[in-house]
Coordinates of C-alpha atoms and ligand atoms in Angstrom, one line a residue:
Chain L
X1 CA -0.1 0.0 0.0
X2 CA 1.0 3.6 -0.7
X3 CA 2.5 5.7 2.0
X4 CA 0.5 8.8 2.8
X5 CA 2.4 10.3 5.7
X6 CA 5.7 9.5 7.4
X7 CA 8.0 10.9 10.0
X8 CA 11.6 10.6 9.5
X9 CA 13.9 11.0 12.5
X10 CA 11.7 13.8 14.0
X11 CA 12.8 15.6 17.0
X12 CA 11.2 18.7 18.6
X13 CA 11.8 20.7 21.8
X14 CA 9.7 23.5 23.2
X15 CA 11.6 26.5 24.3
X16 CA 9.9 27.5 27.6
X17 CA 12.2 30.3 28.8
X18 CA 15.4 31.8 27.3
X19 CA 17.6 28.6 26.6
X20 CA 15.4 26.3 28.6
X21 CA 14.2 23.5 26.4
X22 CA 11.6 20.8 27.0
X23 CA 12.4 17.8 24.7
X24 CA 8.9 16.7 23.6
X25 CA 9.6 14.4 20.7
X26 CA 12.9 12.6 20.0
X27 CA 14.0 10.8 17.0
X28 CA 10.5 9.5 16.0
X29 CA 10.1 7.6 12.7
X30 CA 7.1 5.8 11.4
X31 CA 5.1 5.4 8.1
X32 CA 1.4 5.5 7.7
X33 CA 0.0 3.8 4.6
X34 CA -3.1 4.6 2.6
X35 CA -6.4 3.6 4.3
X36 CA -4.7 2.5 7.6
X37 CA -6.2 3.1 11.0
X38 CA -3.3 4.0 13.3
X39 CA -3.6 4.6 17.0
X40 CA -1.0 6.5 19.0
X41 CA -1.0 5.9 22.7
X42 CA 1.1 6.9 25.6
X43 CA 0.7 8.6 29.0
X44 CA 0.2 12.3 29.5
X45 CA 3.1 14.4 28.4
X46 CA 4.6 11.7 26.3
X47 CA 4.7 13.9 23.2
X48 CA 1.5 12.7 21.3
X49 CA -0.1 16.1 20.8
X50 CA 3.3 17.5 19.7
X51 CA 3.4 14.8 17.1
X52 CA 0.0 15.7 15.8
X53 CA 1.1 19.4 15.7
X54 CA 4.2 18.4 13.7
X55 CA 2.1 16.4 11.2
X56 CA -0.1 19.4 10.4
X57 CA 2.6 22.0 10.4
X58 CA 1.7 24.0 13.5
X59 CA 5.3 23.1 14.5
X60 CA 8.3 22.2 12.5
X61 CA 10.8 19.6 13.5
X62 CA 14.1 20.7 14.8
X63 CA 15.7 17.8 13.0
X64 CA 14.2 15.1 10.7
X65 CA 11.3 15.7 8.3
X66 CA 7.6 15.1 8.1
X67 CA 6.4 13.9 4.7
X68 CA 2.8 14.2 3.6
X69 CA 2.0 12.4 0.4
X70 CA 5.7 11.8 0.0
X71 CA 6.5 15.6 0.0
X72 CA 8.4 17.1 2.9
X73 CA 6.1 19.5 4.8
X74 CA 7.5 23.0 4.5
X75 CA 6.3 26.6 5.0
X76 CA 5.6 26.7 1.3
X77 CA 3.3 23.8 0.9
X78 CA 1.8 24.2 4.4
X79 CA -1.7 25.5 3.3
X80 CA -2.0 22.9 0.5
X81 CA -1.2 20.2 3.0
X82 CA -3.6 21.4 5.6
X83 CA -6.4 21.4 3.0
X84 CA -5.7 17.7 2.6
X85 CA -5.7 16.8 6.2
X86 CA -8.6 16.9 8.6
X87 CA -8.0 17.5 12.4
X88 CA -10.2 17.0 15.2
X89 CA -9.2 18.1 18.7
X90 CA -10.1 17.1 22.2
X91 CA -12.5 19.9 23.3
X92 CA -15.8 20.0 21.5
X93 CA -16.5 23.6 22.3
X94 CA -13.2 25.1 21.6
X95 CA -13.0 24.0 18.0
X96 CA -16.5 25.1 17.0
X97 CA -15.9 28.3 15.0
X98 CA -19.3 28.9 13.3
X99 CA -22.4 30.3 14.9
X100 CA -24.4 27.3 13.6
X101 CA -23.7 23.8 12.6
X102 CA -23.6 24.6 8.9
X103 CA -21.5 27.7 9.3
X104 CA -18.9 25.7 11.2
X105 CA -18.8 22.9 8.6
X106 CA -18.4 25.6 6.0
X107 CA -15.5 27.2 7.6
X108 CA -12.7 25.3 6.0
X109 CA -14.5 25.6 2.6
X110 CA -14.7 29.4 3.0
X111 CA -11.0 29.7 3.9
X112 CA -10.1 27.6 0.9
X113 CA -12.0 29.8 -1.5
X114 CA -14.5 27.2 -2.5
X115 CA -17.3 28.7 -4.6
X116 CA -20.8 29.6 -3.1
X117 CA -22.6 27.0 -5.1
X118 CA -20.2 24.2 -4.4
X119 CA -20.2 25.1 -0.8
X120 CA -23.9 24.7 -0.3
X121 CA -23.6 21.1 -1.8
X122 CA -20.5 20.0 0.1
X123 CA -21.8 21.3 3.5
X124 CA -25.1 19.2 3.0
X125 CA -23.1 16.2 1.9
X126 CA -20.7 16.4 4.9
X127 CA -23.5 16.8 7.3
X128 CA -25.3 13.8 5.9
X129 CA -22.1 11.7 6.0
X130 CA -21.9 12.2 9.8
X131 CA -25.6 11.8 10.3
X132 CA -26.3 15.4 11.4
X133 CA -28.5 16.5 8.4
X134 CA -31.4 17.8 10.4
X135 CA -29.2 19.9 12.7
X136 CA -27.7 22.3 10.1
X137 CA -29.3 25.4 11.9
X138 CA -28.5 24.4 15.4
X139 CA -26.2 26.4 17.6
X140 CA -23.4 24.6 19.3
X141 CA -24.7 25.1 22.9
X142 CA -27.8 23.1 22.0
X143 CA -25.8 20.0 20.9
X144 CA -24.3 17.1 22.9
X145 CA -20.6 16.6 23.2
X146 CA -20.8 13.6 20.8
X147 CA -22.9 15.7 18.3
X148 CA -20.4 18.6 18.5
X149 CA -17.6 16.2 17.7
X150 CA -19.5 14.7 14.8
X151 CA -19.9 18.3 13.5
X152 CA -16.1 18.8 13.9
X153 CA -15.6 15.7 11.8
X154 CA -17.8 16.9 9.2
X155 CA -15.9 20.3 9.2
X156 CA -12.6 18.4 9.0
X157 CA -13.8 16.3 6.2
X158 CA -15.6 19.1 4.1
X159 CA -12.5 19.5 2.0
X160 CA -12.4 15.8 1.2
X161 CA -9.0 15.2 2.9
X162 CA -7.4 11.7 2.7
X163 CA -6.1 11.7 6.2
X164 CA -8.0 12.4 9.4
X165 CA -6.0 13.2 12.5
X166 CA -7.8 12.9 15.9
X167 CA -6.1 14.2 19.0
X168 CA -8.0 12.7 21.9
X169 CA -11.2 13.5 20.1
X170 CA -13.4 11.2 22.2
X171 CA -11.8 11.7 25.7
X172 CA -14.2 14.6 26.8
X173 CA -17.3 12.5 25.7
X174 CA -19.6 10.4 27.8
X175 CA -19.7 6.7 26.8
X176 CA -22.5 7.2 24.4
X177 CA -20.8 10.1 22.5
X178 CA -17.7 8.1 22.5
X179 CA -19.2 5.2 20.7
X180 CA -21.1 7.5 18.4
X181 CA -17.9 9.0 17.2
X182 CA -16.0 5.8 17.0
X183 CA -18.9 4.1 15.1
X184 CA -18.9 7.0 12.6
X185 CA -15.1 6.8 12.0
X186 CA -15.5 3.0 11.3
X187 CA -18.3 3.8 8.8
X188 CA -16.4 6.7 7.2
X189 CA -13.4 4.5 6.7
X190 CA -15.4 1.7 5.1
X191 CA -17.1 4.0 2.8
X192 CA -14.4 6.4 1.8
X193 CA -11.1 4.5 2.5
X194 CA -10.0 7.3 4.8
X195 CA -6.7 7.1 6.6
X196 CA -7.1 7.6 10.3
X197 CA -4.5 8.6 12.8
X198 CA -6.0 8.6 16.2
X199 CA -4.3 9.7 19.5
X200 CA -6.3 8.2 22.2
X201 CA -6.6 6.8 25.7
X202 CA -9.5 4.6 24.9
X203 CA -8.2 1.0 24.8
X204 CA -11.4 -0.3 23.3
X205 CA -10.7 2.1 20.4
X206 CA -7.2 1.1 20.1
X207 CA -8.3 -2.5 19.4
X208 CA -10.0 -1.3 16.3
X209 CA -6.8 0.1 14.8
X210 CA -4.6 -1.7 12.3
X211 CA -1.5 -0.6 14.1
X212 CA -0.6 1.0 17.4
X213 CA 2.4 3.3 18.2
X214 CA 3.3 3.7 21.8
X215 CA 4.9 6.8 22.8
X216 CA 7.0 7.2 26.0
X217 CA 8.9 10.2 27.1
X218 CA 9.0 11.6 23.5
X219 CA 10.2 8.4 22.0
X220 CA 8.4 5.8 19.9
X221 CA 8.6 2.9 22.5
X222 CA 6.8 0.2 20.6
X223 CA 4.6 -0.3 17.4
X224 CA 2.7 -3.3 16.1
X225 CA -0.8 -4.7 15.8
X226 CA -3.1 -4.1 18.8
X227 CA -2.8 -7.8 19.8
X228 CA 1.0 -7.9 19.6
X229 CA 1.2 -4.6 21.7
X230 CA -1.1 -5.8 24.4
X231 CA 0.6 -9.1 24.6
X232 CA 3.6 -7.3 26.1
X233 CA 1.5 -6.9 29.2
X234 CA 3.5 -5.6 32.1
X235 CA 6.0 -3.9 29.8
X236 CA 3.2 -1.7 28.6
X237 CA 2.4 -0.7 32.1
X238 CA 5.9 0.5 32.4
X239 CA 5.1 2.9 29.7
X240 CA 2.2 4.2 31.9
X241 CA -0.5 2.4 29.9
X242 CA -3.5 0.3 31.1
X243 CA -4.5 -2.8 29.5
X244 CA -8.0 -3.3 28.2
X245 CA -10.4 -4.4 31.0
X246 CA -10.8 -8.0 29.7
X247 CA -7.1 -8.5 29.2
X248 CA -6.3 -7.3 32.7
X249 CA -8.9 -9.5 34.2
X250 CA -7.7 -12.5 32.3
X251 CA -4.1 -11.7 33.5
X252 CA -5.3 -11.6 37.1
X253 CA -7.3 -14.8 36.7
X254 CA -4.2 -16.6 35.4
X255 CA -2.3 -15.2 38.3
X256 CA -4.7 -16.8 40.8
X257 CA -4.2 -20.1 39.0
X258 CA -7.0 -20.4 36.6
X259 CA -5.9 -22.2 33.5
X260 CA -6.8 -19.8 30.7
X261 CA -5.3 -20.3 27.2
X262 CA -6.3 -17.6 24.7
X263 CA -5.7 -13.8 24.4
X264 CA -8.7 -11.9 25.6
X265 CA -8.9 -8.6 23.8
X266 CA -12.6 -8.2 24.3
X267 CA -14.8 -9.2 27.1
X268 CA -16.7 -11.5 24.8
X269 CA -13.7 -13.6 24.2
X270 CA -13.0 -13.8 27.9
X271 CA -16.6 -14.6 28.8
X272 CA -16.6 -17.3 26.0
X273 CA -13.6 -19.0 27.3
X274 CA -14.8 -18.8 30.9
X275 CA -18.1 -20.4 30.4
X276 CA -16.9 -23.1 27.9
X277 CA -14.1 -24.1 30.1
X278 CA -16.4 -24.4 33.0
X279 CA -18.7 -26.4 30.9
X280 CA -16.1 -29.0 29.9
X281 CA -15.4 -30.0 33.5
Chain G
X1 CA -34.7 39.1 35.1
X2 CA -31.5 38.3 33.0
X3 CA -33.5 35.7 31.0
X4 CA -36.5 37.9 30.5
X5 CA -34.6 40.8 29.3
X6 CA -34.8 40.9 25.4
X7 CA -32.9 44.2 24.6
X8 CA -30.2 43.1 22.1
X9 CA -31.5 39.5 21.8
X10 CA -32.5 37.3 18.9
X11 CA -35.8 35.6 18.8
X12 CA -36.0 32.8 16.0
X13 CA -39.3 33.3 14.0
X14 CA -40.6 34.2 10.7
X15 CA -42.2 37.4 9.2
X16 CA -41.4 40.0 6.7
X17 CA -39.1 41.7 9.1
X18 CA -37.1 38.5 9.5
X19 CA -36.9 38.0 5.8
X20 CA -35.3 41.4 5.0
X21 CA -31.7 41.8 4.2
X22 CA -29.7 42.7 7.3
X23 CA -28.1 45.6 5.4
X24 CA -31.5 47.2 4.6
X25 CA -32.4 46.9 8.3
X26 CA -29.1 48.3 9.4
X27 CA -29.3 51.3 7.1
X28 CA -32.9 51.7 8.1
X29 CA -32.2 51.9 11.8
X30 CA -29.3 54.3 11.2
X31 CA -31.3 56.6 9.3
X32 CA -34.4 56.3 11.5
X33 CA -32.5 57.8 14.4
X34 CA -32.3 61.0 12.4
X35 CA -35.9 60.8 11.4
X36 CA -36.9 60.6 15.1
X37 CA -35.3 63.9 15.7
X38 CA -37.5 65.5 13.1
X39 CA -40.5 65.1 15.4
X40 CA -41.1 68.3 17.3
X41 CA -44.9 68.6 17.8
X42 CA -47.9 66.5 18.6
X43 CA -48.7 65.6 15.1
X44 CA -45.2 64.5 14.2
X45 CA -44.9 62.4 17.4
X46 CA -48.2 60.8 16.7
X47 CA -47.1 59.9 13.2
X48 CA -43.9 58.5 14.5
X49 CA -45.7 56.4 17.1
X50 CA -48.2 55.1 14.7
X51 CA -45.3 54.1 12.3
X52 CA -43.5 52.3 15.2
X53 CA -46.7 50.3 16.0
X54 CA -47.1 49.5 12.4
X55 CA -43.5 48.1 12.2
X56 CA -44.0 46.1 15.3
X57 CA -47.3 44.5 14.0
X58 CA -45.5 43.8 10.7
X59 CA -42.7 42.0 12.6
X60 CA -45.3 39.7 14.3
X61 CA -43.6 40.2 17.6
X62 CA -46.3 40.1 20.3
X63 CA -46.5 43.6 21.9
X64 CA -47.0 42.3 25.5
X65 CA -43.9 40.1 25.0
X66 CA -42.0 43.2 23.7
X67 CA -43.0 45.4 26.6
X68 CA -42.5 42.7 29.2
X69 CA -39.0 42.0 28.0
X70 CA -38.1 45.7 28.0
X71 CA -39.3 46.4 31.5
X72 CA -36.0 47.5 32.9
X73 CA -35.7 49.9 30.0
X74 CA -39.2 51.1 30.4
X75 CA -38.3 52.2 34.1
X76 CA -35.7 54.4 32.5
X77 CA -38.3 55.9 30.2
X78 CA -40.6 56.7 33.2
X79 CA -37.7 58.0 35.0
X80 CA -36.9 60.4 32.2
X81 CA -40.5 61.5 32.2
X82 CA -40.5 62.2 35.9
X83 CA -37.2 64.1 35.8
X84 CA -38.6 66.5 33.1
X85 CA -41.9 66.8 34.9
X86 CA -40.4 67.9 38.3
X87 CA -37.3 69.7 37.1
X88 CA -38.4 71.9 34.1
X89 CA -39.7 75.3 35.2
X90 CA -41.0 76.8 32.1
X91 CA -44.6 77.7 30.6
X92 CA -47.8 77.9 32.6
X93 CA -48.3 76.2 35.9
X94 CA -50.6 73.2 35.4
X95 CA -50.7 71.8 38.8
X96 CA -49.6 72.7 42.3
X97 CA -49.6 70.7 45.5
X98 CA -47.5 71.5 48.5
X99 CA -43.9 71.8 47.2
X100 CA -44.7 70.0 43.9
X101 CA -45.2 72.2 40.9
X102 CA -45.6 70.9 37.4
X103 CA -45.3 73.2 34.4
X104 CA -46.8 72.8 31.0
X105 CA -43.5 72.9 29.3
X106 CA -42.2 70.1 31.6
X107 CA -45.0 67.9 30.8
X108 CA -44.5 68.4 27.1
X109 CA -40.8 68.0 27.1
X110 CA -41.1 64.9 29.4
X111 CA -43.6 63.2 27.1
X112 CA -41.7 64.0 23.9
X113 CA -38.3 63.0 25.2
X114 CA -39.4 59.7 26.8
X115 CA -41.4 58.9 23.7
X116 CA -38.5 59.5 21.6
X117 CA -36.3 57.2 23.7
X118 CA -39.1 54.6 23.8
X119 CA -39.4 54.7 20.0
X120 CA -35.7 54.2 19.5
X121 CA -35.5 51.3 21.9
X122 CA -38.6 49.6 20.4
X123 CA -37.1 49.9 16.8
X124 CA -33.7 48.6 17.6
X125 CA -35.2 45.7 19.6
X126 CA -37.4 44.8 16.7
X127 CA -34.3 44.8 14.5
X128 CA -32.2 42.6 16.9
X129 CA -35.2 40.2 17.7
X130 CA -35.7 39.6 14.0
X131 CA -32.0 39.5 12.8
X132 CA -29.8 36.7 13.8
X133 CA -26.4 37.8 15.1
X134 CA -24.7 36.2 12.3
X135 CA -26.6 38.1 9.7
X136 CA -26.0 41.3 11.7
X137 CA -22.3 40.5 11.5
X138 CA -22.5 39.8 7.8
X139 CA -24.5 42.9 7.2
X140 CA -22.0 45.1 9.1
X141 CA -19.1 43.4 7.2
X142 CA -20.6 44.1 3.8
X143 CA -21.7 47.7 4.7
X144 CA -18.3 48.6 6.0
X145 CA -16.4 46.9 3.1
X146 CA -15.7 50.1 1.3
X147 CA -13.7 51.2 4.4
X148 CA -11.1 48.6 3.7
X149 CA -9.5 51.0 1.4
X150 CA -8.8 53.2 4.4
X151 CA -6.9 50.2 6.0
X152 CA -9.8 49.5 8.4
X153 CA -9.6 45.7 9.3
X154 CA -13.2 45.1 8.4
X155 CA -13.0 41.4 8.0
X156 CA -11.2 40.9 11.2
X157 CA -13.6 43.0 13.1
X158 CA -16.6 41.1 11.8
X159 CA -14.8 37.8 12.6
X160 CA -14.2 39.0 16.2
X161 CA -17.7 40.0 16.5
X162 CA -19.1 36.7 15.4
X163 CA -16.7 34.7 17.6
X164 CA -17.6 36.8 20.6
X165 CA -21.2 36.3 19.9
X166 CA -20.6 32.4 19.3
X167 CA -18.8 32.1 22.7
X168 CA -21.2 34.1 24.9
X169 CA -23.5 31.1 25.7
X170 CA -20.4 28.9 26.3
X171 CA -18.9 31.3 28.8
X172 CA -22.2 32.0 30.5
X173 CA -22.6 28.2 31.0
X174 CA -19.1 28.2 32.4
X175 CA -19.7 31.1 34.7
X176 CA -22.8 29.3 36.0
X177 CA -20.6 26.1 36.7
X178 CA -17.9 28.0 38.5
X179 CA -20.5 29.9 40.5
X180 CA -22.1 26.7 41.7
X181 CA -18.7 25.2 42.5
X182 CA -17.7 28.2 44.6
X183 CA -21.1 28.2 46.3
X184 CA -20.7 24.5 47.2
X185 CA -17.5 25.6 48.9
X186 CA -19.3 28.3 51.0
X187 CA -18.5 31.3 49.1
X188 CA -21.2 33.9 49.0
X189 CA -21.4 36.8 46.6
X190 CA -24.9 37.9 47.3
X191 CA -24.4 39.1 50.8
X192 CA -21.9 41.0 53.0
X193 CA -20.3 44.4 52.6
X194 CA -19.1 45.6 49.1
X195 CA -15.6 44.7 50.0
X196 CA -16.5 41.2 50.9
X197 CA -18.5 40.7 47.7
X198 CA -15.7 41.9 45.5
X199 CA -13.4 39.6 47.3
X200 CA -15.8 36.7 46.7
X201 CA -15.9 37.6 43.0
X202 CA -12.3 37.1 42.4
X203 CA -12.3 33.3 42.8
X204 CA -15.0 33.3 40.1
X205 CA -13.2 35.5 37.7
X206 CA -9.8 34.0 37.8
X207 CA -10.9 30.4 36.7
X208 CA -13.2 32.1 34.0
X209 CA -10.3 34.1 32.7
X210 CA -7.9 31.2 32.6
X211 CA -10.4 29.0 30.7
X212 CA -11.2 31.8 28.3
X213 CA -7.6 32.1 27.4
X214 CA -7.2 28.3 27.0
X215 CA -10.3 28.4 24.7
X216 CA -8.9 31.2 22.7
X217 CA -5.6 29.3 22.1
X218 CA -7.5 26.1 21.2
X219 CA -9.8 28.1 18.8
X220 CA -6.8 29.8 17.1
X221 CA -5.3 26.4 16.5
X222 CA -8.5 24.9 15.2
X223 CA -8.9 27.8 12.8
X224 CA -5.5 27.7 11.5
X225 CA -5.6 24.0 11.0
X226 CA -8.8 24.5 8.9
X227 CA -7.0 26.9 6.6
X228 CA -7.9 30.3 8.2
X229 CA -5.4 33.0 7.2
X230 CA -7.4 36.3 7.2
X231 CA -10.0 37.5 4.8
X232 CA -7.9 37.3 1.6
X233 CA -9.1 34.9 -1.0
X234 CA -11.9 33.8 1.4
X235 CA -15.4 33.1 0.0
X236 CA -18.6 33.1 1.9
X237 CA -21.1 30.5 2.8
X238 CA -23.9 32.9 3.3
X239 CA -24.9 35.3 0.6
X240 CA -26.8 38.4 1.3
X241 CA -29.6 39.2 -1.1
X242 CA -31.1 42.6 -1.7
X243 CA -34.7 42.2 -2.7
X244 CA -37.4 44.6 -3.9
X245 CA -38.8 44.6 -0.3
X246 CA -35.4 46.0 0.9
X247 CA -35.6 48.9 -1.3
X248 CA -39.3 49.4 -0.2
X249 CA -38.2 49.7 3.3
X250 CA -35.9 52.6 2.6
X251 CA -38.5 54.2 0.3
X252 CA -41.0 53.9 3.1
X253 CA -38.6 55.6 5.5
X254 CA -38.1 58.4 2.9
X255 CA -41.9 58.9 2.8
X256 CA -42.1 59.0 6.6
X257 CA -39.4 61.6 6.7
X258 CA -41.0 63.7 4.0
X259 CA -44.5 63.6 5.9
X260 CA -42.6 64.5 9.1
X261 CA -41.0 67.5 7.5
X262 CA -44.3 68.7 6.2
X263 CA -46.1 68.5 9.6
X264 CA -43.1 69.8 11.5
X265 CA -43.8 72.8 13.7
Ligands
LIG301 N1 3.4 25.0 24.5 C1 4.3 24.2 25.2 N2 5.4 24.9 25.9 C2 6.3 24.1 26.6 N3 6.2 22.8 26.8 C3 5.2 22.2 26.2 C4 4.2 22.8 25.4 N4 3.3 21.8 25.1 C5 3.8 20.7 25.5 N5 4.8 20.8 26.3 C6 5.6 19.7 26.9 O1 6.0 18.8 26.0 C7 5.8 17.5 26.3 C8 4.9 16.7 25.5 O2 3.6 17.3 25.5 P1 2.4 16.9 24.7 O3 2.8 16.7 23.2 O4 1.3 17.8 24.8 O5 2.0 15.4 25.3 P2 0.7 14.5 25.2 O6 -0.2 15.0 24.3 O7 1.3 13.1 25.0 O8 0.1 14.5 26.6 C9 5.2 17.6 27.8 O9 6.4 17.5 28.7 C10 4.8 19.0 27.9 O10 4.8 19.5 29.1
LIG302 MG1 -2.2 15.7 24.2

């Protein structure tokens, strides 16, 4: 599969005061391929948001390079690249620019000089894609968190980007809002072949990804499929990460001497093994 | 009282007034202020008042709702009337009782000036009640556009205005939350000496400011990421459309002014 975004030996440090630097990202390299769903996990302060900012050119690496569609990201192609990337952040309120849902979705289109007629069509389409068609005239404070994030996704996708970057987009939502958003992303991916790079703490969401990157203290500590990552068990916890509930429970059960055999990524798998093993006795 | 006050608020609805272009409404209000000052006798004030009632009826806003929502301002109107009644000492004496003397001129002046005030408040309220903040912003931006040549940052001003309007409810909610959180900790801003109250307000303001700055920072990032780089090369999702009815509104105002000029004393 074709590469759509890659980081090549990227390092970045924030200058907090005169000559005082905080190394936020250190020598990170990875490649994201067309249509992949990649999760980036890691404890607070491990450099995840900094990575996102480097990918969209809000920050530029001190060393190394960020390549989007095989071209290095520079000041010159910054705005073109931004029109090809959609980004959704954590706080649903703070990224809602428009006075109403449709104005917010149109914001990126307006900025990119899309014609009036085109805009009307694209806003309608984007809203129907995220299942918010009936809400075009609603004001943000009359929407739930999940709905606001769906509008944000519509706004991010209005320019038809190939890549969607989510920086903890579900972390401020209630469980219902969270599953709304995750469900939407799953659907969008299957209908449009969107590439998704999702920074998240939600381990159930991580399980849906094709690959997981684990960040620790600014470095890429591990990468691989969700199963291979969670198999590392205790090593993950050293990186400040929790295991999914089912996996943790199965570990604890094993610890107390229960003879379990499989990996239990989901509760269902665990329940299945528990009741069948009991049945066999 | 805060919820019921309707001065400057928008009330979603539909009528001719709602459907007018914000530009015609803004120009109308601006010129109407001058027209109001043409009135100087009973006939002209009567014409003006009739016209105002006509506009309110056209807007389909219920008059009791309008007056109810403007109560705090109506107090001001009555206050103006009383000030003139008691303080003006010109013309014949109409009424005398103990130390209170009311002169003819005082009554006239009081009625005229408070009526003028009332009419202006009613008209602007009808404007804001029937025009969404976003159309007002659009209207202002388009009307001020020629001033761009004078290096006035028209687009930026309109953007600031629309973002401020967008965040008012958000910040109101937040104030409410912080207020409740502080109340739960036993802070009290509704009693005590002025000094104590001011002190109690500080723990309310500080978190509000901190969060507002955080929001501003997030918003700036979100805007930039979605390709915002000022007004240049930007297209618009909303199109203003000047219709025959908009021209009619201004013609109507012209006719009103002509009639008032004719009957002016
Ligand atoms: N604007 C900033 N100025 C200075 N230091 C920062 C800034 N933003 C982040 N940092 C620091 O950089 C490191 C990585 O932060 P961040 O990328 O936000 O982590 P994460 O998103 O994984 O929680 C942290 O140590 C953080 O304190
Ligand atoms: Mg972060």
